Every structure is written in C-alpha cells, then in structure tokens.
CSV table of C-alpha atoms in Angstrom, one decimal:
chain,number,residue,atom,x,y,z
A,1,UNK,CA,71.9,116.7,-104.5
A,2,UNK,CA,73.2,113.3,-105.6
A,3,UNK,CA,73.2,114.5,-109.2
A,4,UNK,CA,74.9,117.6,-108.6
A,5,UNK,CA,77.6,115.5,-106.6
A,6,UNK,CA,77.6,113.1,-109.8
A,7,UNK,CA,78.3,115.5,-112.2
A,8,UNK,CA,81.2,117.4,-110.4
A,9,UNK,CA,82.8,114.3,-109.9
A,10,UNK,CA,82.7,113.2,-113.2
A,11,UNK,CA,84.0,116.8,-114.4
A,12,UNK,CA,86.9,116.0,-111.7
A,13,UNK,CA,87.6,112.6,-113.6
A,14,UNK,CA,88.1,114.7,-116.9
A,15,UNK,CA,90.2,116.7,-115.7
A,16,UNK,CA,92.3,113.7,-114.3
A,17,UNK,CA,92.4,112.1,-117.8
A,18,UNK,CA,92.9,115.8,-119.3
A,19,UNK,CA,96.1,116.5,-116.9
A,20,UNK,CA,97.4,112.8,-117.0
A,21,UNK,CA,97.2,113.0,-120.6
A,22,UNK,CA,98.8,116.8,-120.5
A,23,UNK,CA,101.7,115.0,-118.1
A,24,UNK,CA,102.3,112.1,-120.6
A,25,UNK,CA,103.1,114.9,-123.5
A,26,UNK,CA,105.3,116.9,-121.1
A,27,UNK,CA,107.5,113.8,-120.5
A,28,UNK,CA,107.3,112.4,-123.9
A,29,UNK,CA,108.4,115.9,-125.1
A,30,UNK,CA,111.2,115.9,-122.7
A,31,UNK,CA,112.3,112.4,-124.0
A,32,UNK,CA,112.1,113.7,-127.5
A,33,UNK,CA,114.2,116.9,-126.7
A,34,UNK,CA,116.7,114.8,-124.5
A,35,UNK,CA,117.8,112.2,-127.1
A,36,UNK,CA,117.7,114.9,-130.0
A,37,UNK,CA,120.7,116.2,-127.7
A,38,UNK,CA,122.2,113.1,-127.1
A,39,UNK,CA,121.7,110.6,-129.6
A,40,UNK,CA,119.9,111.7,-132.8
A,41,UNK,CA,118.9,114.5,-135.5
A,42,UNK,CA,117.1,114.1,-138.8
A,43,UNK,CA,117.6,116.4,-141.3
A,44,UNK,CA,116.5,116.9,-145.1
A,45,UNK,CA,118.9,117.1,-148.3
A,46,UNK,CA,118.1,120.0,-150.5
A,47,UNK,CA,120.8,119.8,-153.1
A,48,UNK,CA,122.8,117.3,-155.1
A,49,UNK,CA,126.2,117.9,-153.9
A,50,UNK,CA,126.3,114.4,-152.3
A,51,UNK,CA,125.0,112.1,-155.0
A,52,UNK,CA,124.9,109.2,-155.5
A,53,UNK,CA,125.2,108.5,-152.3
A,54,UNK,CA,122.7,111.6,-151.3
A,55,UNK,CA,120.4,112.6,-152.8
A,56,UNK,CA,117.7,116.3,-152.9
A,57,UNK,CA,114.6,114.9,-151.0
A,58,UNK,CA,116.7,112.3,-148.8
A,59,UNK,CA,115.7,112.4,-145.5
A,60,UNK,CA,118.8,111.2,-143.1
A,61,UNK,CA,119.2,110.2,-139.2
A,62,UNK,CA,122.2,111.5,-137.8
A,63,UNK,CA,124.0,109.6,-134.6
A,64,UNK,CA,125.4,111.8,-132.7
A,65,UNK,CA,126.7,108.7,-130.2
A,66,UNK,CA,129.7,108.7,-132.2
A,67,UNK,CA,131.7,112.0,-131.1
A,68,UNK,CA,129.2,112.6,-128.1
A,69,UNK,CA,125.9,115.6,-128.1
A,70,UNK,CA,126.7,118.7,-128.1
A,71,UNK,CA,126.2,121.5,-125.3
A,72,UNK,CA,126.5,125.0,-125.5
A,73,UNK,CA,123.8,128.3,-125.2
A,74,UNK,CA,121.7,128.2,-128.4
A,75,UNK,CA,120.7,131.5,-127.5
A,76,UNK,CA,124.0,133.3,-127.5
A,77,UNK,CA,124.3,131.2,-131.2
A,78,UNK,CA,121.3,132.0,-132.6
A,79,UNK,CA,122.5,136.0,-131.7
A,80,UNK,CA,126.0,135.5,-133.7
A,81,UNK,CA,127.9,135.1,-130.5
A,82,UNK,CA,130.7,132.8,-130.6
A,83,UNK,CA,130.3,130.5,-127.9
A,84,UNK,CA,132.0,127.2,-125.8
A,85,UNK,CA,131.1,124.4,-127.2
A,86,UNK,CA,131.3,121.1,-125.3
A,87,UNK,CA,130.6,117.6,-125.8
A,88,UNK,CA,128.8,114.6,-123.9
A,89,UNK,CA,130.9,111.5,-123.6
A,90,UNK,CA,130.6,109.9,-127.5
A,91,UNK,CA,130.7,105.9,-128.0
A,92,UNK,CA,133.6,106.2,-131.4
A,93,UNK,CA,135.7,108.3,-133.5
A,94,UNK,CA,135.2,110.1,-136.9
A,95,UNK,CA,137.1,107.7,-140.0
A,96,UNK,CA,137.8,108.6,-143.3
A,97,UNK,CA,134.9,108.3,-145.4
A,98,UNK,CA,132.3,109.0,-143.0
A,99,UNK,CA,129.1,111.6,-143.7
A,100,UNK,CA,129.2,114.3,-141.8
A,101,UNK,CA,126.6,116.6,-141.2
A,102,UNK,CA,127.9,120.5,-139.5
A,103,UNK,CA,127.6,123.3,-139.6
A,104,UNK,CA,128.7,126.2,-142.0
A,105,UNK,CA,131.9,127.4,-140.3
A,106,UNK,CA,131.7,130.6,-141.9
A,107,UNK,CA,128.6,132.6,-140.7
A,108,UNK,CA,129.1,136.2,-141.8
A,109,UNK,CA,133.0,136.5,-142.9
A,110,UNK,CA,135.3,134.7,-145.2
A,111,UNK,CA,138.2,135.8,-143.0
A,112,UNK,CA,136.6,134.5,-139.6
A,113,UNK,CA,135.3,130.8,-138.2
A,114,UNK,CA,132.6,130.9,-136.4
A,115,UNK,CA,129.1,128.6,-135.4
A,116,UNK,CA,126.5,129.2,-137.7
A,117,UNK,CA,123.8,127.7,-136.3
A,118,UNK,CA,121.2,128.2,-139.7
A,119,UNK,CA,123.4,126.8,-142.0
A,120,UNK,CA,123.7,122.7,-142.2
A,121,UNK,CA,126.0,121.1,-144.5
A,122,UNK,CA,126.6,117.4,-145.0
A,123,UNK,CA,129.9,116.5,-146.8
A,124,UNK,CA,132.1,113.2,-146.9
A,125,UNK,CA,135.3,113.6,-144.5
A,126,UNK,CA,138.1,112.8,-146.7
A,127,UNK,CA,140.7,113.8,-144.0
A,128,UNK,CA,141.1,113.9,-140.4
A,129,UNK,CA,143.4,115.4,-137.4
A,130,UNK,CA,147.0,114.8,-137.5
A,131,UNK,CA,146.8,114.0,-141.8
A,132,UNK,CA,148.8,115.6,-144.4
A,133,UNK,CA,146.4,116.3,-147.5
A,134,UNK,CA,146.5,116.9,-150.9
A,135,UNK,CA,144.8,117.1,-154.1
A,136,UNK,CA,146.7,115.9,-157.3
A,137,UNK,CA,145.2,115.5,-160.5
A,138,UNK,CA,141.7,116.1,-158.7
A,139,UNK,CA,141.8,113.0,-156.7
A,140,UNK,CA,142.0,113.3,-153.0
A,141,UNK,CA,145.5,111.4,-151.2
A,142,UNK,CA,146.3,111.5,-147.5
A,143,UNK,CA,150.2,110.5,-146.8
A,144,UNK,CA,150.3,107.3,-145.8
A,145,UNK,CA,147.0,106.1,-146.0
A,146,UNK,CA,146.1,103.6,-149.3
A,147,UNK,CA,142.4,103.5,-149.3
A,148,UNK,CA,139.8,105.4,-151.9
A,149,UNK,CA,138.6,108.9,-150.8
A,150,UNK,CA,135.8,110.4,-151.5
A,151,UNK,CA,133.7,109.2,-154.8
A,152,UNK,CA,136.7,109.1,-157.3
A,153,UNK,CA,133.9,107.8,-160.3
A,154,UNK,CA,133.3,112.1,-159.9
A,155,UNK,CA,137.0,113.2,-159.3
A,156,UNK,CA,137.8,111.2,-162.6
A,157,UNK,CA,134.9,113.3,-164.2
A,158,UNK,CA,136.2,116.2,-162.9
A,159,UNK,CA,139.6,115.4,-164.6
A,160,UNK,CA,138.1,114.7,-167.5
A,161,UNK,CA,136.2,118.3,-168.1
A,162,UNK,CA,139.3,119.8,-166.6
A,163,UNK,CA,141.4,118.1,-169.0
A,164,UNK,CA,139.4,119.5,-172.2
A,165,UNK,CA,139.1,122.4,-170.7
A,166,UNK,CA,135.2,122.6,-170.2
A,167,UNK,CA,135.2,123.7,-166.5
A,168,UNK,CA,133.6,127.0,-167.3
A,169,UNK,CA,130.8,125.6,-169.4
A,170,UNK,CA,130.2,123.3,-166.0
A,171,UNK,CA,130.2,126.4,-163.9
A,172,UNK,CA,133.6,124.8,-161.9
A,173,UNK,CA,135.5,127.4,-159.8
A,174,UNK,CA,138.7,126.4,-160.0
A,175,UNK,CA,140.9,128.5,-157.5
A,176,UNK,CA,141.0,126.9,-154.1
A,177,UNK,CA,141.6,127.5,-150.3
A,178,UNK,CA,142.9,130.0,-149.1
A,179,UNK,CA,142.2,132.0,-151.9
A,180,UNK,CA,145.9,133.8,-151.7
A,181,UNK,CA,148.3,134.5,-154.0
A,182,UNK,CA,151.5,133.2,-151.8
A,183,UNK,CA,149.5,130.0,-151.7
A,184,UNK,CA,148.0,129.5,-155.2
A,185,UNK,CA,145.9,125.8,-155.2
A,186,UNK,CA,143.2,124.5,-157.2
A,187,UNK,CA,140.4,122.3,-157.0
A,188,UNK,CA,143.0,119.8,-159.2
A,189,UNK,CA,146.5,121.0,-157.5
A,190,UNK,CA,145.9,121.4,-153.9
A,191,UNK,CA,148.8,121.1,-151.1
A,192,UNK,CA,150.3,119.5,-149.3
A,193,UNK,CA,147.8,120.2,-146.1
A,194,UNK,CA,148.4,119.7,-142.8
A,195,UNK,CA,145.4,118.8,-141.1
A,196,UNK,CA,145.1,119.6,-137.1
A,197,UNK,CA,145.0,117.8,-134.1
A,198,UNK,CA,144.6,118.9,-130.8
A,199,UNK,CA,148.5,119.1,-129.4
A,200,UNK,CA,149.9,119.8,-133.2
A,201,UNK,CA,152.2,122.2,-133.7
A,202,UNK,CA,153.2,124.4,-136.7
A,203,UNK,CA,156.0,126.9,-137.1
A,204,UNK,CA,155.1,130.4,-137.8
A,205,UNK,CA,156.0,130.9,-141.2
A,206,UNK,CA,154.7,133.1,-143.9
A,207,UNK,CA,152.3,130.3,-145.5
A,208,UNK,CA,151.5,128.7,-142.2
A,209,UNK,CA,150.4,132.1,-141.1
A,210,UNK,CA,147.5,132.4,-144.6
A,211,UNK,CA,146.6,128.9,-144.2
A,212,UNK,CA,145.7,128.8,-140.4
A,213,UNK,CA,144.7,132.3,-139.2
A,214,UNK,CA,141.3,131.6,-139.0
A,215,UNK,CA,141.6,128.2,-137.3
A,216,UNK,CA,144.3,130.8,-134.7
A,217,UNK,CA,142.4,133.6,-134.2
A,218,UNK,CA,139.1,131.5,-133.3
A,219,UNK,CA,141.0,129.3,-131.1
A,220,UNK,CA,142.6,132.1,-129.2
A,221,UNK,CA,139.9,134.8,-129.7
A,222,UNK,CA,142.3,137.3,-130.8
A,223,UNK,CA,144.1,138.9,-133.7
A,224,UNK,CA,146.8,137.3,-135.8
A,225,UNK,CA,149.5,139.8,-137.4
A,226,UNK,CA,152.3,139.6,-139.2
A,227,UNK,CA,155.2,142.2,-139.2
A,228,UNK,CA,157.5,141.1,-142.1
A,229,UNK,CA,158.6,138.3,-141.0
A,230,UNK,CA,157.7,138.3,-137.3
A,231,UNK,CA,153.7,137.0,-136.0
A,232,UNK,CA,151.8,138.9,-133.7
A,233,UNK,CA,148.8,137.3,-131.5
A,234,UNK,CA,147.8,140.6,-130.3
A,235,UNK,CA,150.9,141.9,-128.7
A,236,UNK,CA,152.4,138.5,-128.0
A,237,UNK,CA,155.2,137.6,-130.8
A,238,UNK,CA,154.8,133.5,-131.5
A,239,UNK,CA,157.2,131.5,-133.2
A,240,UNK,CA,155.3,128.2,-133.3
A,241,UNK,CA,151.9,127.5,-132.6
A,242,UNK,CA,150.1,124.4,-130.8
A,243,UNK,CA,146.6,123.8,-131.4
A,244,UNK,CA,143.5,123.6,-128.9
A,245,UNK,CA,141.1,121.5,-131.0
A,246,UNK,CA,141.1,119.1,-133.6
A,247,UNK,CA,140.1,119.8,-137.3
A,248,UNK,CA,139.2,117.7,-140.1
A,249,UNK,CA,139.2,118.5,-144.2
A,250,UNK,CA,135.5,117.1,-145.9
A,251,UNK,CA,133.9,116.7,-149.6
A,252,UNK,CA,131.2,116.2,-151.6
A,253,UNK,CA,130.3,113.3,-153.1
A,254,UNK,CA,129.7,115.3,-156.5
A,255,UNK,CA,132.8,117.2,-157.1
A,256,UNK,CA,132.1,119.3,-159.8
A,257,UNK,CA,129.4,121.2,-157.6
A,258,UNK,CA,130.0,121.0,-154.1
A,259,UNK,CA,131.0,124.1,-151.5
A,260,UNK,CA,133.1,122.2,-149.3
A,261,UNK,CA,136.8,122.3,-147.9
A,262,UNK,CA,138.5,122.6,-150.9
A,263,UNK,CA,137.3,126.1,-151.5
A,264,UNK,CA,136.6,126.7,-147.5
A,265,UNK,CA,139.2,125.0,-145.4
A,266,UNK,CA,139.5,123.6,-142.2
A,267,UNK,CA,135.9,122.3,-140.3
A,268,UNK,CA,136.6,122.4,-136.0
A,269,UNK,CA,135.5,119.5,-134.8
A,270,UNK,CA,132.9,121.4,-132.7
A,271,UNK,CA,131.2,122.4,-135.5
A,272,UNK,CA,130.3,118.6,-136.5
A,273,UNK,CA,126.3,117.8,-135.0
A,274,UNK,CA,127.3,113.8,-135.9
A,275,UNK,CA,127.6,111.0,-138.5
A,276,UNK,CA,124.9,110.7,-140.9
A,277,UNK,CA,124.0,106.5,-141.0
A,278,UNK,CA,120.8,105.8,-142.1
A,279,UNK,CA,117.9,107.3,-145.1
A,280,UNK,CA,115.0,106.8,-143.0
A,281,UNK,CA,112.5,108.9,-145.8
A,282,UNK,CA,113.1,109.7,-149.7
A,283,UNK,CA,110.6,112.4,-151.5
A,284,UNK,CA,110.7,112.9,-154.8
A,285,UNK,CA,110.8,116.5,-155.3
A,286,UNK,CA,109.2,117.0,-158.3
A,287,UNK,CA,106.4,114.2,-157.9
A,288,UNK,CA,106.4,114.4,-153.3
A,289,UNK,CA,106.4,110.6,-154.5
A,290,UNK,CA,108.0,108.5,-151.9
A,291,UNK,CA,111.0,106.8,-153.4
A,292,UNK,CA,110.6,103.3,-151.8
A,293,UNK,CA,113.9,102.1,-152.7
A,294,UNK,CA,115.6,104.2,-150.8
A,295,UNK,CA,113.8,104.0,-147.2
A,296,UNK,CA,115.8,102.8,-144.4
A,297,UNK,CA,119.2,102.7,-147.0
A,298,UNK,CA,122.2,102.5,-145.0
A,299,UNK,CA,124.9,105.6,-146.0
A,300,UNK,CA,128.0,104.0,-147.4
C-alpha cells in the first residue's frame, strides 16, 4: 500500500514539473509574440541592393519603438484583403537617411497600393512627408534640405555608366515612376515630387491626377476618373485633394540595382514594420561562414 501511494505521488510531482514547465513556455511564448509586436523583428537580407551598408546574409533587428507596432487582422492580409492599419504609441519619428524595412506596396497590380504581407523590402528613406523631391543628374535633392542622401559613392557610379552610355550592359532600367508619357522621368531626371503628409493638399490637375491616383484611390477606397479636364472620385467631382496619411519616397543603397521608389513611387507610412538599427548575425552565403566583423554592427 505505501508503495503504491509512493509511486502515484511521485507520478503527480512529474506532472507538476511537466505542467509548470509547459506554463513557463506558454508565457515565455506570449512575451516573445508580445514584443515582436511592439518593439522588435529580425529579418534576413537576400540581395545586394543595400550594400555597403547591407549586405546578402545580413541578419538585422528592426525597432519598431520608433513609429509605434503595428495592429491590424493578419488574417484578412494574408487573404489579399486591404485592411486598417493602426499603430501603438511610437517613442520617435522617421529622418532622412534612416533604413527602413516594409512592405511591398504593390501586391498583385501596378495600378493599385495595397499591404503585401509576403513581400519585405528594406530601402534607405531619402525623403519624407511634406518634402519636395527630385532627382538630377542621378543624385537625390530635397528643397531645402543640405545634407547627403542616400549613398552618393553609387549615384556618382551610376552617372558615370549613364554618362558613357553603358546602362544596358548593367541591366539599368532607366524610365522611372509613374511610367506615363505626360510625366516622362528617369532614374537620372526625376521631378520635382511632392511628397505627402497627412493634411497636404494638391490641386487636381492632369499630372497630379497620374502621379497620386494610387496613393487617392487607396486612401478613399474608390475610383479616381478623369473626364477631360474634370476628376471624378466615384461620382463626386474634386478640385483639390487633402490627404489622410503620410507618405515617404526610399532607396537603395546600390543604385544601379535596386527596385525602390524611383521606379515604384510613393511608400504609406503604414506599410513601414520599423527602422532597421542593428546587424545582430552575418552568414556568408557561399561559405554559411559567420562573418565576425559584422556581428552586432550598428546601421549607418
């Protein structure tokens, strides 16, 4: 008797330790979730389109303090639904200069924003709400602002190649956002951009209407028309328009082969997961060496 009352007690006290150790998962996986949400998000860099500063194998932490977590229904995303989008109080603001990682604004369409929630980019923002951009020569200026933007070591190569006329041996696309003949820019000629902020406004006019219709019609969930020279937003004629959200213009470090704003436009700030700060891990992609040199770099 006192050995059968022995051993069910100690098969009680396993299942204790087995359900106290099953408990200290649970809450350690719902701390893990909970600042994945609110304060940070690793991801891995698969191409070169950030070097030097990134580079293929990088591993980088993302704080999301700085423009707040976001909240919305992943499930509704992850079906191609377009869906509200709102932030958790954030700690900062988003400067020129900054990494950036997003997502792909463009899920399915060309002609349509939208969230796509399998597609990451990290680019350098090189503009932000309420700036006037512009490309000249290939280097990146912002009216009134006197600072360096972007890597200009690679927008002087890209002048260079441009200038002897070698883009096409570099594989360069040179015909840029919006891809429309009334508004014909380059990667090397490009603007004057205006750049929105929440509370902007723009008048209605033939080029206004090709260069923000997408950033319109996802704001307002509806169709944007024009009718020679009258705009339709369904069945509601608009002179002006003022904008709901704020928008920012990004680059790659490597000019001469990154997919960024130049060719795609506008990025809603909704779309940005957070700042990229730190290279926690660096793999070597042809050896899965660890490059040492770069662990725990800081991203300039």
């Amino acid at each position: 008797m006192k050995n059968r009352i022995e051993y069910w007690a100690s098969i009680k006290t396993g299942l204790d330790k087995l359900l106290s150790v099953a408990f200290s998962f649970c809450i350690l996986g719902i701390v893990w979730l909970l600042l994945q949400v609110t304060s940070f998000a690793s991801f891995k860099i698969p191409s070169d389109s950030m070097e030097p500063a990134l580079i293929a194998g990088d591993n980088i932490l993302v704080n999301k303090w700085v423009m707040g977590g976001r909240l919305f229904d992943i499930w509704e995303a992850a079906g191609g639904s377009q869906v509200d989008i709102s932030r958790l109080p954030g700690f900062g603001r988003i400067k020129r200069n900054d990494v950036l990682v997003f997502n792909f604004p463009y899920p399915a369409r060309w002609d349509s924003l939208g969230l796509n929630l399998k597609t990451y980019y990290v680019k350098r923002c090189v503009a932000v709400p309420g700036d006037t951009f512009e490309i000249r020569n290939a280097h990146y200026k912002v009216y009134g602002y006197k600072g360096t933007l972007g890597c200009v070591d690679s927008q002087d190569k890209l002048l260079q190649i441009l200038s002897i006329g070698e883009e096409r041996n570099w594989g360069i696309v040179m015909k840029g956002f919006p891809r429309d003949s009334l508004v014909n820019w380059t990667i090397k000629e490009f603007g004057p951009l205006y750049i929105p902020a929440k509370g902007g406004r723009i008048w209605m006019t033939p080029v206004n209407g090709v260069l923000y219709r997408n950033a319109i019609e996802w704001e307002q969930k509806k169709k944007l028309m024009q009718r020679g020279d009258i705009f339709l937003l369904d069945d509601s004629i608009i002179q002006e328009y003022q904008f709901k959200e704020d928008y920012y213009f990004v680059a790659g470090d490597k000019v001469m082969n990154s997919k960024d704003s130049r060719y795609w436009g506008l990025l809603p700030e909704k779309f940005i997961v957070g700042k990229a700060t730190l290279i926690w891990k660096s793999v070597d992609l042809n050896t899965d060496e660890i490059r040492w040199n770069r662990v725990f770099k800081r991203i300039e």
